[in-house]
XYZ file of C-alpha atoms in Angstrom:
270
model
C -27.835 -31.911 -32.476
C -27.265 -28.956 -30.689
C -28.091 -25.313 -31.348
C -24.652 -24.006 -32.398
C -24.331 -27.311 -34.880
C -27.498 -26.815 -35.816
C -27.095 -22.320 -36.648
C -23.032 -23.936 -38.246
C -24.165 -26.448 -40.012
C -27.516 -25.699 -41.400
C -26.481 -22.638 -43.968
C -23.588 -25.257 -45.291
C -25.691 -27.842 -46.328
C -27.804 -25.440 -47.870
C -25.309 -23.993 -49.689
C -23.100 -27.374 -50.904
C -27.461 -28.366 -51.906
C -27.261 -25.609 -54.474
C -23.853 -25.219 -55.646
C -23.006 -29.542 -56.585
C -21.021 -28.320 -59.670
C -18.424 -27.025 -57.246
C -15.350 -29.714 -55.962
C -15.426 -31.879 -52.802
C -12.274 -29.543 -51.943
C -14.552 -26.830 -51.049
C -16.521 -29.128 -49.418
C -13.746 -29.909 -47.259
C -12.659 -26.503 -46.506
C -16.274 -25.676 -44.973
C -16.700 -28.220 -42.991
C -13.120 -27.040 -41.523
C -14.081 -23.959 -41.217
C -17.279 -25.610 -39.152
C -15.042 -27.183 -36.696
C -12.980 -24.408 -35.937
C -15.658 -22.355 -35.221
C -17.317 -24.787 -33.065
C -13.168 -24.859 -31.511
C -13.332 -21.863 -30.501
C -16.690 -20.876 -29.429
C -16.076 -23.587 -26.864
C -12.665 -22.362 -26.160
C -13.835 -19.012 -25.560
C -16.409 -19.979 -23.366
C -13.600 -21.660 -21.089
C -12.131 -19.183 -20.859
C -14.578 -17.110 -19.909
C -15.045 -18.610 -17.437
C -12.122 -19.423 -16.082
C -11.348 -15.565 -16.019
C -14.411 -14.902 -14.058
C -13.393 -18.043 -11.523
C -9.795 -16.150 -10.783
C -11.804 -12.503 -10.658
C -14.450 -13.560 -7.843
C -11.857 -15.697 -6.020
C -9.668 -13.040 -3.735
C -6.297 -14.245 -3.151
C -5.328 -16.028 -0.145
C -1.984 -13.609 0.229
C -4.269 -10.438 -0.525
C -6.706 -11.258 3.008
C -3.458 -12.188 4.977
C -2.627 -8.479 4.359
C -2.989 -5.636 7.317
C -2.410 -2.149 7.034
C 0.061 -1.193 9.763
C 2.199 2.411 10.166
C 5.582 3.324 12.254
C 6.307 6.807 13.574
C 9.889 8.491 14.990
C 10.960 11.679 13.969
C 10.417 13.032 10.448
C 8.876 10.871 8.134
C 10.782 11.385 5.118
C 13.701 9.055 6.545
C 11.759 6.216 8.285
C 9.411 6.120 4.854
C 13.320 5.268 3.329
C 14.532 2.618 5.921
C 10.871 0.990 5.558
C 10.911 1.040 1.445
C 14.390 -0.603 2.107
C 12.884 -2.909 4.564
C 9.958 -4.520 2.172
C 12.505 -4.788 -0.796
C 14.479 -6.869 2.364
C 11.919 -8.766 3.598
C 9.041 -9.332 1.522
C 11.734 -8.857 -2.270
C 8.906 -5.977 -3.480
C 9.959 -4.638 -6.356
C 9.424 -0.960 -7.837
C 5.787 -1.040 -7.943
C 5.045 -3.641 -5.508
C 5.845 -1.217 -2.744
C 3.540 0.235 -0.068
C 5.291 2.744 2.198
C 3.438 6.359 2.312
C 4.246 8.966 3.930
C 0.856 10.238 6.683
C 0.121 11.005 9.601
C -2.168 8.904 12.633
C -2.456 9.280 16.366
C -4.945 12.158 16.638
C -8.583 12.443 17.173
C -10.161 14.524 14.610
C -9.737 16.370 11.340
C -11.021 18.568 9.302
C -14.776 19.043 7.951
C -14.036 17.481 4.678
C -11.751 14.838 6.385
C -8.667 16.075 5.557
C -5.622 15.849 7.793
C -2.852 17.901 6.257
C 1.342 19.506 6.326
C 1.412 21.964 7.908
C 0.583 25.309 5.635
C 0.244 29.142 5.035
C -3.786 28.446 4.692
C -4.301 26.697 7.238
C -6.106 23.799 5.669
C -6.701 20.739 8.687
C -3.106 21.097 10.257
C -2.070 17.835 11.430
C -0.141 19.485 14.464
C -3.002 20.707 15.602
C -5.852 18.138 14.901
C -2.906 15.730 17.400
C -1.316 13.516 15.060
C 2.077 12.319 14.347
C 4.311 11.916 10.876
C 4.365 8.293 10.252
C 4.716 6.128 7.568
C 2.525 4.107 6.746
C 2.202 0.183 5.225
C -0.101 -3.509 3.971
C 2.089 -6.652 4.685
C 1.829 -10.127 5.705
C 0.207 -10.081 9.389
C 2.769 -12.909 10.415
C 5.447 -10.130 9.060
C 4.772 -7.640 11.379
C 7.157 -8.655 14.419
C 10.331 -8.335 11.115
C 9.347 -5.084 10.724
C 8.937 -4.103 14.581
C 12.462 -4.962 14.606
C 13.132 -2.499 11.504
C 11.547 0.124 13.158
C 13.281 -0.027 16.563
C 16.689 0.162 14.947
C 15.794 3.000 13.608
C 16.058 4.330 17.103
C 19.845 5.521 18.940
C 21.206 3.398 22.181
C 19.635 5.806 24.082
C 16.335 5.270 22.588
C 16.428 8.881 21.016
C 14.859 9.351 17.231
C 17.634 10.416 15.252
C 16.379 13.906 14.525
C 16.171 15.733 18.285
C 15.872 18.924 17.244
C 12.173 18.408 15.741
C 9.977 18.654 18.890
C 6.338 18.240 19.105
C 3.769 16.289 19.486
C 4.087 15.622 15.085
C 7.548 13.963 15.749
C 6.674 11.617 18.871
C 6.931 7.709 18.640
C 4.519 5.882 17.617
C 3.236 2.730 15.961
C -0.096 0.907 14.921
C -1.941 -2.378 14.952
C -4.910 -3.616 13.788
C -6.564 -3.976 17.147
C -3.824 -2.330 18.994
C -1.875 -3.918 21.841
C -4.496 -7.061 21.078
C -3.216 -8.041 17.899
C -2.265 -10.996 17.357
C 1.692 -10.358 16.851
C 1.887 -7.760 19.620
C 4.004 -9.673 21.774
C 6.191 -10.070 18.881
C 6.498 -6.244 18.800
C 6.577 -6.108 22.490
C 9.924 -8.016 22.448
C 11.245 -6.113 19.949
C 10.252 -2.966 21.787
C 12.334 -5.085 25.479
C 15.576 -5.566 23.383
C 15.315 -2.110 22.277
C 15.050 -0.790 26.208
C 11.789 0.836 24.741
C 8.228 0.920 26.500
C 4.591 0.877 24.969
C 2.196 2.322 26.386
C -1.381 3.275 25.199
C -2.073 5.768 22.857
C -4.908 7.944 23.906
C -5.262 10.446 20.488
C -3.232 14.100 20.633
C -0.516 12.471 22.869
C 2.291 14.646 23.485
C 6.180 13.996 22.342
C 7.750 10.948 23.522
C 11.432 12.840 23.415
C 13.321 11.806 26.308
C 11.361 9.235 27.487
C 11.865 5.909 25.663
C 8.732 5.744 25.248
C 5.884 4.460 22.089
C 2.340 4.589 22.231
C 0.638 2.324 20.642
C -2.870 2.515 18.800
C -5.313 0.406 17.028
C -5.893 1.373 12.981
C -9.637 1.225 13.377
C -9.627 3.779 15.895
C -6.579 5.890 14.866
C -6.610 5.508 11.294
C -3.690 6.469 8.665
C -3.912 9.578 6.439
C -1.346 9.944 3.679
C 0.509 12.769 3.204
C 0.415 14.923 0.211
C 2.236 13.614 -3.102
C 5.328 15.847 -2.866
C 6.207 14.366 0.790
C 6.709 10.667 -0.638
C 10.143 9.310 -1.275
C 11.802 13.353 -0.244
C 15.711 13.271 0.576
C 15.930 13.844 4.410
C 18.072 16.013 6.049
C 19.568 13.062 8.158
C 21.190 10.827 4.870
C 22.811 11.940 1.476
C 19.917 12.134 -0.839
C 18.869 8.976 -1.562
C 18.426 9.849 -5.485
C 16.305 10.365 -8.122
C 15.338 6.867 -8.606
C 14.084 6.857 -5.501
C 12.535 10.390 -5.430
C 11.103 9.059 -9.433
C 9.177 6.464 -7.356
C 6.245 9.275 -6.389
C 5.616 9.419 -9.881
C 5.349 6.143 -10.584
C 2.990 5.802 -7.052
C 0.811 7.804 -8.143
C 0.887 6.884 -12.078
C -0.161 3.544 -10.582
C -3.033 4.700 -8.111
C -1.220 3.679 -4.883
C -0.943 7.368 -4.194
C -3.737 9.346 -4.144
C -4.386 13.397 -4.104
C -5.108 14.092 -0.484
C -6.657 17.354 -1.131
C -4.592 19.435 0.571
C -2.677 22.398 -0.611
C 0.172 21.011 -2.625
C 2.971 22.905 -1.067
C 3.754 24.653 2.278
């Protein structure tokens, strides 16, 4: 007899021995209660073990996800296009979207590790730090080629960005992959570039504008990481398209509340 059975049965036996006048129905009820308690503890133990195992074992799908980024001109329009790509290529819902506006391709941050949009306080200005506007996302690594195709479709037939009025290194064409040009799916990215008549070049950081060159700089995300842009820059309307609508704009609040967007420490407005 195990400890749990002793713990539950002995008090019941003592109670029965001092209550002989009570009918047998009461005894039957007590035994049923003992059985129910034993089943409860066994079920709880099994459930707890199952929960621990499911928590401690990482999802295979999660282990196949990688962080990448793409940039070509203003990031507002590019974010919208990659939100649509996540929905189309990955069937993601609103609470699963990972596309965020941000900065990458520079070699520095401020002393607090910040990279910020232009601001009147002059705090960690991304342009002065050599970064470009990008959209970062987390996708299955075997979808890198598909997302590269989406990226190169954003260029005009002449290989230009759709907002050539924006000038400077902040608006250069760039992309970031784990390992850069050594990424296992780089050939798929290269094929997408060639199909569009574009040239890929190794990014060295703080690189110049690519307007008129058909050039895209390629960065290793380990050396040139992604820095999320301020929350007010997320899911924003752009100047190239009609307004995307309040439902799209409200995705910023949803992502922030769910922890997919964070406070950057940068000034909240220009």
